[in-house]
Structures are given as structure tokens and as C-alpha cells.
């Protein structure tokens, strides 16, 4: 501690004077003032510590190892601190001795640096002054340069503005006139906007469903005159297209694929402008083709038959995707009602649409298009109100233009290519210039600031003007070129006109039978084929070698050849799918259409020919050889120009006319007198009036003379030829006929071409009994890998056929193997059952394969099913051959008998053949043949009774439903199957049974060589049956041709359907009697006898009929005046009145009748007259006109009730019997005491000889025999036997089917067989 204190004292010696006394006492004294001591230590000048003091301390104290703070700490912490201070000061001093010189040098250097910096600062200040001066000079220079540049820029801008102003003025100079005219036009249009918009909006709202002709009628004859009368301001000559579209829009539609005919352009305008969704009536798929091309892949296309289609609808609505629902039927799924009606709901900021049970977000960009292939759909009023119906049915003129392009493309491809290019270019030019003009106006309208500074605007203006000039020049050139091209193309227009004419004929054939459906695509394909096979062209590779010409034909001859060949090709294609009964109808309609196109057909005479009207109630002066119905036709024909002298000439030249009338084939002989000079067509009217039974033959001859023999010659079924037209996507559809084996024909062709079941390339499936999955499996397999599939009897699975199969056939062409073919077979569904899908029929090649007509052909065909081997296998060959031949004759007879009339066929007018149509077939024949063999083997004698029962009651009889038809089968067998057959009988005059010694081949030759000319005698019928058949055939022929006529008549050639209906309606309303007062009738008697009850019931029925007639006629009258909307029943009644037919709604309340309207009305008034007489005093008439009752059975019941009550007989043991008197109505003075006198019955199939009182054969050409007054009386069952009487069925009309009233007993010298096979019966009403 002492040393520490001493060291401190030494170091703190002032000015280095070290005290001598450094003892502890001296130290304590030194440290006496603690604060001062501490302050001295703190402020100690360590940089100037005297050297000697430091050396003294180092020498005397620091060397001591005990002079250590750590050691001293143990004695005194204060001393330890001072020890540390001493040590550190000494160390600092030694370090400072090294640093001090350096600090000095640093100070010196800093001094020099400060001096240099001072000098530098001066220099820098001088430089800064110089730089500032330079900067000022540069600034002045830049300002001067900028002023110069601004001046230059201002000059350039001014010059540019001047240039732009010149360009703008020059550019707008051409627009000035156009805009000025436009402004003037807009000013005028603004004043007339109300009328123009009224026309346009009315057109969109109402004109869509109609054709061009009716649209023009609405606008030009209804709306515009009415607006002029009401003085509504509108543009003179305004058209809906002017209001709804621009030339640019129309050109754009054409580029998108819309046909350019007026109807299609109008449809485009309607669909573009309508606020409602469009529902396109589009059987030829022209509208849907346009829409598909317009939207491309952006559009979703669905059908309502697609499973879970609602998901697609939701997706489209949510995402704003255009949706097409194609192939709609007459109804639309109710779940789509909100979509169709555009029923949206606002939920906050969102718009939603309710679809089923869910709500879907509605995108405003969503568009819906609806399309149907139906040509005349009947939609509910709400659908018509919610949508815009648009009629895309192709017009004849529009189709003619389209076909002209096809013809020219085939004949002059270069010309058509050039024409198509020009049309497209003109459309593109129009669209382009419209866009440029619109763009210019848009830029002008939206220009901001100085217009002279909008260079893009001025450049656009110059581009518009330059392009417009170029386009104008090109348009002039194109128009001139188009005119030249069109003149050249027009040479081929007759070919296109014939094609369009034939298409519309083909398209209307479904009126004859709903299976006649043809697509536009198939028609065009066949038309092209017809052009390909026409000889005399530049390319004859597809022309048959025997028809090729060495040189090309001149254009005019080439056109004639094209017309002839294409017509024959199309007709042949269509005829191969027509039933035999329709072929002459179609050929005749084609002939008349061609003559009409050539202005060679007089419409009034044509109408008379088809309708064959009569003038009723005219006395016939020549009843011996002219029937009353013919004379009534003659009286009607005299009102036609050129025939006024006919009645007088018939009387004046009776001998010559009678000779002509009695000719077997009068169409092959000249007519009497000057009538032979009449044109062929006008001679047809004479046949219609005088010899309607030869009408079909005369018409066939006429068709042959106009078009050629091809059109009246039936081609044989040729599957191989039709196969040439087939493609993987085009099925072959064969209609089944009794006895025709479709499978054998397809298999035969398949074997020839290498498609057999053995090599796995052919499969046949007969539908029914769950075969649908198997059929679809084969179809899918062969569609992918190639092969033939035959699906038979697809009418038996109509749901599957019209569902999965239809959808498969629609897409058959997609991905099909080149060697895939689909064959279909079906029976045409009856009229009351569901039909086959239209698209299935349209997409197919249709073929009919009907059995040969004629007894000879059917007999040969039946006998061909047996062979010599079968005969040799029988122990009794002679009997077997004879019976088999008789069986074949029976089979042929019951088949061919159908041609004379089958009562339950659609539109049947006679049932003299059969009451019902039965499917007798080859299977029945073969089974019966086997039964005959078995019975002969097992019996010594021929068991005739057993054979007749097996054949007549089981095999063939199993088909027969009607009792009277069963009797016919029975009598046929009684006539042929008898012991005399084995010795030889005449099946009919001049055709004996063949000798049993002949073998099969010789018997076939016997049939071919010895079978006489066919007559009704071959079937047991009277020869008059052939006349009846011919008469009905002629009537059916004319009515069918009438049904094919278009309904939009009118104009110069005749009155419209509405006018004809209105004329008939007014006449009927005037003639209709008052209703009966039933209360008055009932009040006049207390004792209601059975006869009075019949009278009351009849008046009740008559009142219902009269009330319905008056109501429906009044309703239709309002509809024709426009006061009521036309409904389906009203339209049906209108067409019936115009055609001279009876409305279906009337016939439901009336009585069965085959009469036309005029005759039906006369008959109705006669019925009313009888009821008026009957109800006037309620006494039974002397003679009841049984035919005049709604329910004649009730009168027969009244006869039985009255007699049973009088004699106290049980009613269920009472029956009616008939006796024929020799009196007429006027000779009856009082009612019968037993039963009742009746009249009005007519006999068919024979006549009643009033002198002998028995049935006899009819006189030639006497179709019906009126019966004298008959007595109907009631007897008990045990007295009802009548051995010598023919049990004659009584029917209401000639149709017979399910119209039986009772059975009459007519005396006869012949047995039941003769009159049964003659089809003898009584009718209450004969036309």
C-alpha cells in the first residue's frame, strides 16, 4: 500500500520534481484531501507525464512482483485501484512515446493538407464560376434551339393540317351527297316510322308460319290497304324486309349458308328480329343447316329423346351457349316451358330461370333454336304464342334455283363455279363496304378534339372511298358477268323445273300412305344419278354401255335428254317403294303436274275429272244402257265448257253411243261423232261420266301418250338394282306382303356378293320376344367391322324402332365401315296404330315386293311351293296331286278375292271380297298340304269332312274372325273338296282340273297354257263384280289424285278452298231443317209402344246430329270471316266441305254412309221427312224406310217385342223372318198385321226375280237390284227354318265390315254355295 501511495505521489510530482520524502506519512499528507486527490487523478495530464517520474516508478516500484492489483486487493481495494492506475499510466507513457512523433508528423501533414485544401477551394470556386457561365450559355442555346424547333413544328403541323384538311374534304366530298340523301331519307322515314315499324313487327309476329304466297297476300292485300285506309303514315311501297334487314345483313346470311330465295331471306329477317325463340318448320333441313353453319362448334345440338338432356339445357343457359333442339314432334316437354317462354326471375343482382325443381343462372348470351322435320305440325296455341313459328318448307321456285345450280354444276362445272364465286364475292363486297361505312360513321361520331388530328379516321375514310370505288367497279363487272352466266345457265332451267316439280310430288305422297316419306338429300342423290346416266354428255362413264352416244348432244337436245332420264330415274326410284295400287295414281299426278307446268291443263276440267260431281234428281231417258249415276254425271258435265251438247247427242245418236258404251275396251276405240276429235285429256271426262269402270285404263293410256310407257309399266322387284343406290348410311327398307320372303331375297344377294352367315358377314334378326339387344349388338358390330344386318318385322317393336333404332339410323353414316349395309323389313302399320318414325323412312331406300296379281300367277306361285319329290313320297299320289292342286286353287282364290273389296281396309267402298283383311300366307298352304298327306296316309278313303274342318276351321279358318267370311271359306271348300274332284271338275268355265298323271313340271305348264282369261267367275263371283271393282278403283284413283292437289288454290284457275267451303256452307245452312220438339212428341202419347220408342230414339239421334251440324257450320262461318281462330276441327270441316265430303265429326253422330256430301245431305233430308211423318201422329208408317233409321236393329227388336207381347212369347225365343212381296211402296195401303212392311233394301251379287220370287243371276252391268217391299215378322225359333231360302246377310253399307243388321231369308233354286261365293247380300244404303 505504501509503495502504491508513493508511486502515485511520484507520478503526480509537479513539473517532474520528485519529492524526496515518499514515505507513508508524506503520502497521507499528499492524499489528505480526498476530493482534491481524486480530482487530480481524474484530470492527470497523461500526455505530458515527466519522463523521470515514469522511470522512477518503473525502477522503484513496478519491478516488484507484489506491486500487483490482484495481490494488493487482498489488503485494500482502494490501493488495488491506485495500483492499476499507476501501472496503466506507465504503460500509456511508454506507448505515447512511440505515438507522439507520429502525431506530430500527422499534425504536420494535416497542416500541409489544410494549406493545400485552402488552395484547392480557391481553384474550385474559380472553376464553378466558369461552369456556371458555360451553363448559362448552354441554356441560352437550348432555348434558342427550342424556339427554332417549335417554329418548324408549328409550320409542319400547320402544313399537315392543311394536307389532312384537303384529304378530309376530298374524302367527304363523295359522302356528302350520300349522307345528305340519307339525312333527307331519315327525316322522311322518321315521320313514317310508325307505319314501317307496324308492318315489320306484324310480319315478325304473324307471317312466320305461312308460305310466300300467303305472306304476300297478308302484306299487300290485307295490311297495307288497311293502313292506307286508316291513314297511318308509312313509306310508300314499304316491304317487311326493308324494315327488318339491310343489304349487308342479307349478304351475310347468304355467306353463312342461308338459301337466297325470298322465303328464306324473309325467314332470316324474322329470326334475327324476333324477341321470342324461333321454332323452325324445316322438313328439308335448310334452316337448321344455316344455323349450324352460323354458329359452328359453338352451338350445342340435342334431341328430346336424348337421356338426361336437361343437363345440357342447364349448361347452355348458365354459360350463354347457343342451343338447338332438333327433330321436335307435335309436343314439347312441359319441363322446357320456362325456357321456351323465356320466363326469367331476378334474384338480387342475378337473373335466374326455373328449370324443373332447380333454378339456373341465366346468361343473357343464351340463344335457343327449335326445329321440327314435320311439314305440317299442329302445335298447341301456347307454343305458337311463346315461340316464333318460322316456315322453312322449301318453295318450288326456291328449290328450282337450288337444283339449277346442281344441274349446271354437272353440265358446266366451270360456269357454276364462276357463278358461285361471283355470288359469294358480291355478298362479301356488300358486307365489306357496309362495315367500312359503319366504321367511318362510328369514328366520326366518337372523334375527340380536333378532327384534323385523327389521322386514323382520315385514313379509314380514304380506305373506305378507295375500297368503295374498287368494289363499285367490281360489282359492275361481276353483275355484267353474272348476267352473261345466268343467260347461259337458264338453258338448263327446264331440267331444274322438272326436278322441283317431281320433288313436290314425291313430298306429298305421304297423303296416300304415311310410309311414303322421302328426304331432300335422297331425292338430290337420285336426281344426280339420273344426270350421270343420261347419254350424250361430256362424261359418259356412268351411262350404260348400250345407251352411250358417240358424240355429245347439242345443248337443246341434251336438256331434253336430261329431263327424260332424270324423270324416269326419280320415278323409278320412287315407284320401287310404292304399292301397286298407288303407282298409276302417282304417274297420273305427275302427268297432270307436267301439263299444268306447260299451261296445257284446264283447271276447271281437271277439277271436274277428279270430283265427278252429279246433278241429283234428274230423269234418265236412256235407262236401258246408261245407269242413273252416269246420267247424273252427264248432267253435271254439260255445265263444263265444250260439253253442253253431250246429253242431247247421247239421245240423238243413241245407237252409236250404245255400241261404244257396250264395248269391252272402249278406250281403244274411237268415240262416236265429233267427240273423237276431242283432245285426249278432254276424252277422260267422257270416260269419267259414261264409263267410269274403264277410267283407270283410259288414264293409263293417257299417261303413256304424254310421258311414255315407262310410267305405266310396273318394274319387277329388283333388290340387286336397288342395292346400287345404297350406302353404309342409307338402309334398304322392304315392306312385307303376304307370302313374300324378304330374308331369302337378301340372303340370295348376300351369297352372290360374299356376305353370308357362314363367313360371319351376315346376320338376320326377327324382332319380337326380346330380340332388340341382339339386333343392336349385330348392328353395332357390323357397323364397325363391315357386314350385312337384316332386321325383320321392326313394326312389332314399335317403341324400340322409333327410339334407339331411329337414333342409330340417324347417325348411321358416322364412322360406318364401307361394306356395312342395313336391311329392314316391316308391314305398313294400319292407320289406327302408331306409324314408323319419319326420319327412319326418309333415310331409307324403300322397296315393295307384292305377290303377283291375277289368279293365274297366284295359282302358279302356290303350286310351285310343292315338288315332285313330295308327291312321290305319298302312297296315294293321284289323290294327293289332285287335292293339292285344289288346295292351291283355293289358296289363290281366297287371296285374289281380296281385290274385289275388303271391308275393313282404309277408305274401303266394298266388302264383296271379304269383310276383313286376313293374312293368308304360304305357311298356311304348306301346313295344309302336310295335313292332306298325313290324312291320306292314315285313311283308306279320302276324309273330306276332316280335311275341310282342318283347313277351313283351323289352318285358314284360324285367321278368319267374321262369321260370314267363315261361311265363305266353308263354301269354297264345299265347292272344291268333294268326291267328284278325284274324277275331275271344272274350277270355273273352261278350266278343268289337270289330269293326276301329270308330274309337277307338266302341271306348271298346264297352268301356264290352259288357264283362260281371268274373270270373276274364277272366284265364284258374277262378272259384274269386275265392273264394281273397276268403278271403285276409278273412284279411289280420282279421290287419291284429288288428295294430292295443293290446298292453296285460288287466283285465275279456280276458287280457293275457303271460297268453296263458304259456298257449300251457305247452301247447307239454308237447307238444314229445324230440330224436333221432343217434349211435344212425348206429350202426345201416354202409351209408349216399342214402335213409338223407336221413333223417339230416332228423333233424339237426329236432333244431336242437326245440332252439331248447325253449331259447327256457324263456328266455321265465324272462322272464315276472321271472327274466330281456326281450330283443327274447323279446318277439317272446311276441307271436307271444299272436297264434297262429310265431316268426321258429323259421321260420329250420324249413321254409316259412303255417300258424298251432296248425296248425303239429300239422304239426311229424306230421313228427316220420314221422322216428321212418323212423329206427326205417332202411328207406324205403312211401309218403314228401314234404310232411313239410325238404328234399324231397334226397329227389328220392336217388331219382335210387339209380336211377342201379342202372342205371349218369350222374347229370347223369338227371331225375325223376312218375306219378299211383289208390291212397291205405293201399292201398300195399310201396315202389316204381322210384323212390318219395310223398303229401301238393295241386293248385290244377284237379282231378285219378282215374277218367280227367287234369286237369279244378275243382268250384265246391273250392279245392284232394288228389292220390292219386304215383310219382317217375328216367329218363334222352332218355326224359323227355311230350307229353300238363302240366308242373306243385311248390311248398312257396301263396306259390310261390322255393319250387319240382321239375316234375311231369300228364296232360291240354288244352294247356299253359289250365292255365298257370289258375295250376295242386302244393303240398306247404296251410293
PDB file of C-alpha atoms in Angstrom, residues 290-457:
ATOM      1  CA  UNK A 290     -77.922 -22.312 -91.862  1.00  0.00           C
ATOM      2  CA  UNK A 291     -77.984 -22.066 -88.066  1.00  0.00           C
ATOM      3  CA  UNK A 292     -75.376 -24.818 -87.692  1.00  0.00           C
ATOM      4  CA  UNK A 293     -73.091 -23.093 -90.177  1.00  0.00           C
ATOM      5  CA  UNK A 294     -73.678 -19.737 -88.489  1.00  0.00           C
ATOM      6  CA  UNK A 295     -72.574 -20.907 -85.036  1.00  0.00           C
ATOM      7  CA  UNK A 296     -70.306 -23.829 -85.935  1.00  0.00           C
ATOM      8  CA  UNK A 297     -68.825 -25.690 -82.979  1.00  0.00           C
ATOM      9  CA  UNK A 298     -70.061 -23.050 -80.543  1.00  0.00           C
ATOM     10  CA  UNK A 299     -73.582 -24.481 -80.700  1.00  0.00           C
ATOM     11  CA  UNK A 300     -74.919 -27.412 -78.670  1.00  0.00           C
ATOM     12  CA  UNK A 301     -77.356 -29.647 -80.606  1.00  0.00           C
ATOM     13  CA  UNK A 302     -79.660 -32.090 -78.808  1.00  0.00           C
ATOM     14  CA  UNK A 303     -82.880 -34.058 -79.284  1.00  0.00           C
ATOM     15  CA  UNK A 304     -85.540 -34.535 -76.628  1.00  0.00           C
ATOM     16  CA  UNK A 305     -85.054 -38.284 -76.946  1.00  0.00           C
ATOM     17  CA  UNK A 306     -81.533 -37.941 -75.542  1.00  0.00           C
ATOM     18  CA  UNK A 307     -81.244 -39.282 -71.977  1.00  0.00           C
ATOM     19  CA  UNK A 308     -80.831 -36.542 -69.355  1.00  0.00           C
ATOM     20  CA  UNK A 309     -80.974 -33.794 -71.980  1.00  0.00           C
ATOM     21  CA  UNK A 310     -81.969 -31.326 -69.237  1.00  0.00           C
ATOM     22  CA  UNK A 311     -78.332 -31.257 -68.056  1.00  0.00           C
ATOM     23  CA  UNK A 312     -77.280 -29.987 -71.500  1.00  0.00           C
ATOM     24  CA  UNK A 313     -80.002 -27.337 -71.412  1.00  0.00           C
ATOM     25  CA  UNK A 314     -78.838 -26.136 -67.969  1.00  0.00           C
ATOM     26  CA  UNK A 315     -75.224 -25.999 -69.121  1.00  0.00           C
ATOM     27  CA  UNK A 316     -76.116 -23.882 -72.142  1.00  0.00           C
ATOM     28  CA  UNK A 317     -78.298 -21.477 -70.123  1.00  0.00           C
ATOM     29  CA  UNK A 318     -75.604 -20.956 -67.472  1.00  0.00           C
ATOM     30  CA  UNK A 319     -72.767 -20.425 -69.941  1.00  0.00           C
ATOM     31  CA  UNK A 320     -74.571 -18.491 -72.676  1.00  0.00           C
ATOM     32  CA  UNK A 321     -74.087 -21.254 -75.288  1.00  0.00           C
ATOM     33  CA  UNK A 322     -76.484 -21.313 -78.279  1.00  0.00           C
ATOM     34  CA  UNK A 323     -78.725 -24.397 -78.080  1.00  0.00           C
ATOM     35  CA  UNK A 324     -80.511 -26.192 -80.914  1.00  0.00           C
ATOM     36  CA  UNK A 325     -83.255 -28.701 -80.043  1.00  0.00           C
ATOM     37  CA  UNK A 326     -83.853 -30.573 -83.292  1.00  0.00           C
ATOM     38  CA  UNK A 327     -86.410 -33.039 -84.607  1.00  0.00           C
ATOM     39  CA  UNK A 328     -89.263 -31.944 -82.348  1.00  0.00           C
ATOM     40  CA  UNK A 329     -92.606 -33.709 -82.580  1.00  0.00           C
ATOM     41  CA  UNK A 330     -96.069 -32.152 -82.180  1.00  0.00           C
ATOM     42  CA  UNK A 331     -95.494 -31.594 -78.470  1.00  0.00           C
ATOM     43  CA  UNK A 332     -92.703 -30.092 -76.359  1.00  0.00           C
ATOM     44  CA  UNK A 333     -91.734 -31.440 -72.934  1.00  0.00           C
ATOM     45  CA  UNK A 334     -93.507 -29.356 -70.267  1.00  0.00           C
ATOM     46  CA  UNK A 335     -90.274 -29.021 -68.269  1.00  0.00           C
ATOM     47  CA  UNK A 336     -88.968 -26.760 -71.053  1.00  0.00           C
ATOM     48  CA  UNK A 337     -91.891 -24.319 -70.810  1.00  0.00           C
ATOM     49  CA  UNK A 338     -89.904 -21.684 -68.835  1.00  0.00           C
ATOM     50  CA  UNK A 339     -87.059 -21.896 -71.373  1.00  0.00           C
ATOM     51  CA  UNK A 340     -89.349 -21.673 -74.381  1.00  0.00           C
ATOM     52  CA  UNK A 341     -91.326 -18.806 -72.829  1.00  0.00           C
ATOM     53  CA  UNK A 342     -88.139 -17.041 -71.582  1.00  0.00           C
ATOM     54  CA  UNK A 343     -89.528 -16.864 -68.064  1.00  0.00           C
ATOM     55  CA  UNK A 344     -86.685 -15.378 -66.016  1.00  0.00           C
ATOM     56  CA  UNK A 345     -86.684 -14.310 -62.354  1.00  0.00           C
ATOM     57  CA  UNK A 346     -84.487 -11.653 -60.719  1.00  0.00           C
ATOM     58  CA  UNK A 347     -82.720 -12.803 -57.554  1.00  0.00           C
ATOM     59  CA  UNK A 348     -80.770  -9.811 -56.228  1.00  0.00           C
ATOM     60  CA  UNK A 349     -78.310  -8.895 -58.950  1.00  0.00           C
ATOM     61  CA  UNK A 350     -78.654 -12.246 -60.684  1.00  0.00           C
ATOM     62  CA  UNK A 351     -81.184 -13.373 -63.276  1.00  0.00           C
ATOM     63  CA  UNK A 352     -82.276 -17.000 -62.911  1.00  0.00           C
ATOM     64  CA  UNK A 353     -84.562 -19.360 -64.771  1.00  0.00           C
ATOM     65  CA  UNK A 354     -86.569 -22.118 -63.122  1.00  0.00           C
ATOM     66  CA  UNK A 355     -85.935 -25.454 -64.821  1.00  0.00           C
ATOM     67  CA  UNK A 356     -87.770 -28.317 -63.194  1.00  0.00           C
ATOM     68  CA  UNK A 357     -87.123 -28.204 -59.478  1.00  0.00           C
ATOM     69  CA  UNK A 358     -83.943 -26.160 -59.721  1.00  0.00           C
ATOM     70  CA  UNK A 359     -83.059 -22.573 -60.533  1.00  0.00           C
ATOM     71  CA  UNK A 360     -80.360 -21.944 -63.122  1.00  0.00           C
ATOM     72  CA  UNK A 361     -78.329 -18.749 -63.547  1.00  0.00           C
ATOM     73  CA  UNK A 362     -79.373 -17.175 -66.821  1.00  0.00           C
ATOM     74  CA  UNK A 363     -76.667 -15.858 -69.156  1.00  0.00           C
ATOM     75  CA  UNK A 364     -78.047 -13.104 -71.454  1.00  0.00           C
ATOM     76  CA  UNK A 365     -75.970 -14.520 -74.317  1.00  0.00           C
ATOM     77  CA  UNK A 366     -78.002 -17.750 -74.312  1.00  0.00           C
ATOM     78  CA  UNK A 367     -79.959 -18.423 -77.507  1.00  0.00           C
ATOM     79  CA  UNK A 368     -82.459 -21.197 -78.196  1.00  0.00           C
ATOM     80  CA  UNK A 369     -83.433 -22.561 -81.600  1.00  0.00           C
ATOM     81  CA  UNK A 370     -86.161 -25.176 -82.054  1.00  0.00           C
ATOM     82  CA  UNK A 371     -86.564 -27.300 -85.202  1.00  0.00           C
ATOM     83  CA  UNK A 372     -89.055 -29.888 -86.434  1.00  0.00           C
ATOM     84  CA  UNK A 373     -88.959 -32.084 -89.525  1.00  0.00           C
ATOM     85  CA  UNK A 374     -92.759 -32.241 -89.612  1.00  0.00           C
ATOM     86  CA  UNK A 375     -94.063 -30.430 -92.683  1.00  0.00           C
ATOM     87  CA  UNK A 376     -97.452 -29.593 -91.171  1.00  0.00           C
ATOM     88  CA  UNK A 377     -97.211 -29.815 -87.371  1.00  0.00           C
ATOM     89  CA  UNK A 378    -100.135 -28.966 -85.103  1.00  0.00           C
ATOM     90  CA  UNK A 379     -98.775 -27.208 -82.030  1.00  0.00           C
ATOM     91  CA  UNK A 380    -100.820 -26.087 -79.065  1.00  0.00           C
ATOM     92  CA  UNK A 381    -101.794 -22.386 -79.037  1.00  0.00           C
ATOM     93  CA  UNK A 382     -99.467 -21.695 -76.112  1.00  0.00           C
ATOM     94  CA  UNK A 383     -96.462 -22.981 -78.077  1.00  0.00           C
ATOM     95  CA  UNK A 384     -97.413 -20.800 -81.023  1.00  0.00           C
ATOM     96  CA  UNK A 385     -97.721 -17.852 -78.626  1.00  0.00           C
ATOM     97  CA  UNK A 386     -94.421 -18.484 -76.811  1.00  0.00           C
ATOM     98  CA  UNK A 387     -92.308 -19.062 -79.921  1.00  0.00           C
ATOM     99  CA  UNK A 388     -91.956 -17.540 -83.358  1.00  0.00           C
ATOM    100  CA  UNK A 389     -93.006 -20.213 -85.835  1.00  0.00           C
ATOM    101  CA  UNK A 390     -90.925 -19.934 -89.000  1.00  0.00           C
ATOM    102  CA  UNK A 391     -91.846 -21.893 -92.117  1.00  0.00           C
ATOM    103  CA  UNK A 392     -88.692 -23.127 -93.863  1.00  0.00           C
ATOM    104  CA  UNK A 393     -90.580 -25.546 -96.133  1.00  0.00           C
ATOM    105  CA  UNK A 394     -88.857 -25.140 -99.459  1.00  0.00           C
ATOM    106  CA  UNK A 395     -90.841 -23.422-102.210  1.00  0.00           C
ATOM    107  CA  UNK A 396     -90.958 -24.754-105.741  1.00  0.00           C
ATOM    108  CA  UNK A 397     -89.218 -21.645-107.078  1.00  0.00           C
ATOM    109  CA  UNK A 398     -86.558 -21.745-104.365  1.00  0.00           C
ATOM    110  CA  UNK A 399     -85.918 -25.431-104.946  1.00  0.00           C
ATOM    111  CA  UNK A 400     -85.793 -24.831-108.698  1.00  0.00           C
ATOM    112  CA  UNK A 401     -82.966 -22.325-108.207  1.00  0.00           C
ATOM    113  CA  UNK A 402     -81.079 -24.750-105.983  1.00  0.00           C
ATOM    114  CA  UNK A 403     -81.497 -27.619-108.422  1.00  0.00           C
ATOM    115  CA  UNK A 404     -80.432 -25.348-111.292  1.00  0.00           C
ATOM    116  CA  UNK A 405     -77.106 -24.924-109.528  1.00  0.00           C
ATOM    117  CA  UNK A 406     -76.788 -28.738-109.295  1.00  0.00           C
ATOM    118  CA  UNK A 407     -77.628 -29.233-112.961  1.00  0.00           C
ATOM    119  CA  UNK A 408     -75.238 -26.531-114.158  1.00  0.00           C
ATOM    120  CA  UNK A 409     -72.536 -27.860-111.846  1.00  0.00           C
ATOM    121  CA  UNK A 410     -72.904 -31.249-113.508  1.00  0.00           C
ATOM    122  CA  UNK A 411     -73.116 -29.969-117.081  1.00  0.00           C
ATOM    123  CA  UNK A 412     -70.900 -26.875-116.877  1.00  0.00           C
ATOM    124  CA  UNK A 413     -68.832 -27.093-113.736  1.00  0.00           C
ATOM    125  CA  UNK A 414     -66.713 -24.094-114.732  1.00  0.00           C
ATOM    126  CA  UNK A 415     -69.804 -21.974-115.237  1.00  0.00           C
ATOM    127  CA  UNK A 416     -71.367 -22.910-111.929  1.00  0.00           C
ATOM    128  CA  UNK A 417     -68.069 -22.405-110.113  1.00  0.00           C
ATOM    129  CA  UNK A 418     -67.753 -18.957-111.627  1.00  0.00           C
ATOM    130  CA  UNK A 419     -71.364 -18.159-110.770  1.00  0.00           C
ATOM    131  CA  UNK A 420     -70.962 -19.329-107.165  1.00  0.00           C
ATOM    132  CA  UNK A 421     -67.758 -17.328-106.789  1.00  0.00           C
ATOM    133  CA  UNK A 422     -69.436 -14.212-108.152  1.00  0.00           C
ATOM    134  CA  UNK A 423     -72.421 -14.572-105.850  1.00  0.00           C
ATOM    135  CA  UNK A 424     -70.100 -15.043-102.894  1.00  0.00           C
ATOM    136  CA  UNK A 425     -67.912 -12.106-103.939  1.00  0.00           C
ATOM    137  CA  UNK A 426     -70.894  -9.825-104.372  1.00  0.00           C
ATOM    138  CA  UNK A 427     -72.079 -10.794-100.917  1.00  0.00           C
ATOM    139  CA  UNK A 428     -68.635 -10.218 -99.433  1.00  0.00           C
ATOM    140  CA  UNK A 429     -68.371  -6.847-101.206  1.00  0.00           C
ATOM    141  CA  UNK A 430     -71.684  -5.747 -99.772  1.00  0.00           C
ATOM    142  CA  UNK A 431     -70.714  -6.850 -96.262  1.00  0.00           C
ATOM    143  CA  UNK A 432     -67.266  -5.228 -96.557  1.00  0.00           C
ATOM    144  CA  UNK A 433     -68.476  -1.830 -97.749  1.00  0.00           C
ATOM    145  CA  UNK A 434     -71.206  -1.817 -95.106  1.00  0.00           C
ATOM    146  CA  UNK A 435     -68.626  -2.484 -92.390  1.00  0.00           C
ATOM    147  CA  UNK A 436     -66.341   0.264 -93.741  1.00  0.00           C
ATOM    148  CA  UNK A 437     -69.174   2.791 -93.865  1.00  0.00           C
ATOM    149  CA  UNK A 438     -70.338   1.837 -90.370  1.00  0.00           C
ATOM    150  CA  UNK A 439     -66.773   2.078 -89.049  1.00  0.00           C
ATOM    151  CA  UNK A 440     -66.347   5.530 -90.620  1.00  0.00           C
ATOM    152  CA  UNK A 441     -69.557   6.831 -89.096  1.00  0.00           C
ATOM    153  CA  UNK A 442     -68.589   5.343 -85.735  1.00  0.00           C
ATOM    154  CA  UNK A 443     -65.208   7.118 -85.787  1.00  0.00           C
ATOM    155  CA  UNK A 444     -66.768  10.401 -86.864  1.00  0.00           C
ATOM    156  CA  UNK A 445     -69.376  10.166 -84.133  1.00  0.00           C
ATOM    157  CA  UNK A 446     -66.814   9.302 -81.453  1.00  0.00           C
ATOM    158  CA  UNK A 447     -63.970  11.626 -82.573  1.00  0.00           C
ATOM    159  CA  UNK A 448     -62.476  13.663 -79.691  1.00  0.00           C
ATOM    160  CA  UNK A 449     -60.927  17.167 -80.072  1.00  0.00           C
ATOM    161  CA  UNK A 450     -59.662  18.432 -83.408  1.00  0.00           C
ATOM    162  CA  UNK A 451     -60.934  16.110 -86.115  1.00  0.00           C
ATOM    163  CA  UNK A 452     -57.961  17.088 -88.284  1.00  0.00           C
ATOM    164  CA  UNK A 453     -55.661  15.421 -85.782  1.00  0.00           C
ATOM    165  CA  UNK A 454     -57.428  11.972 -86.106  1.00  0.00           C
ATOM    166  CA  UNK A 455     -55.216  10.525 -88.822  1.00  0.00           C
ATOM    167  CA  UNK A 456     -56.743   7.017 -88.405  1.00  0.00           C
ATOM    168  CA  UNK A 457     -60.161   8.500 -89.148  1.00  0.00           C
TER     169      UNK A 457
END
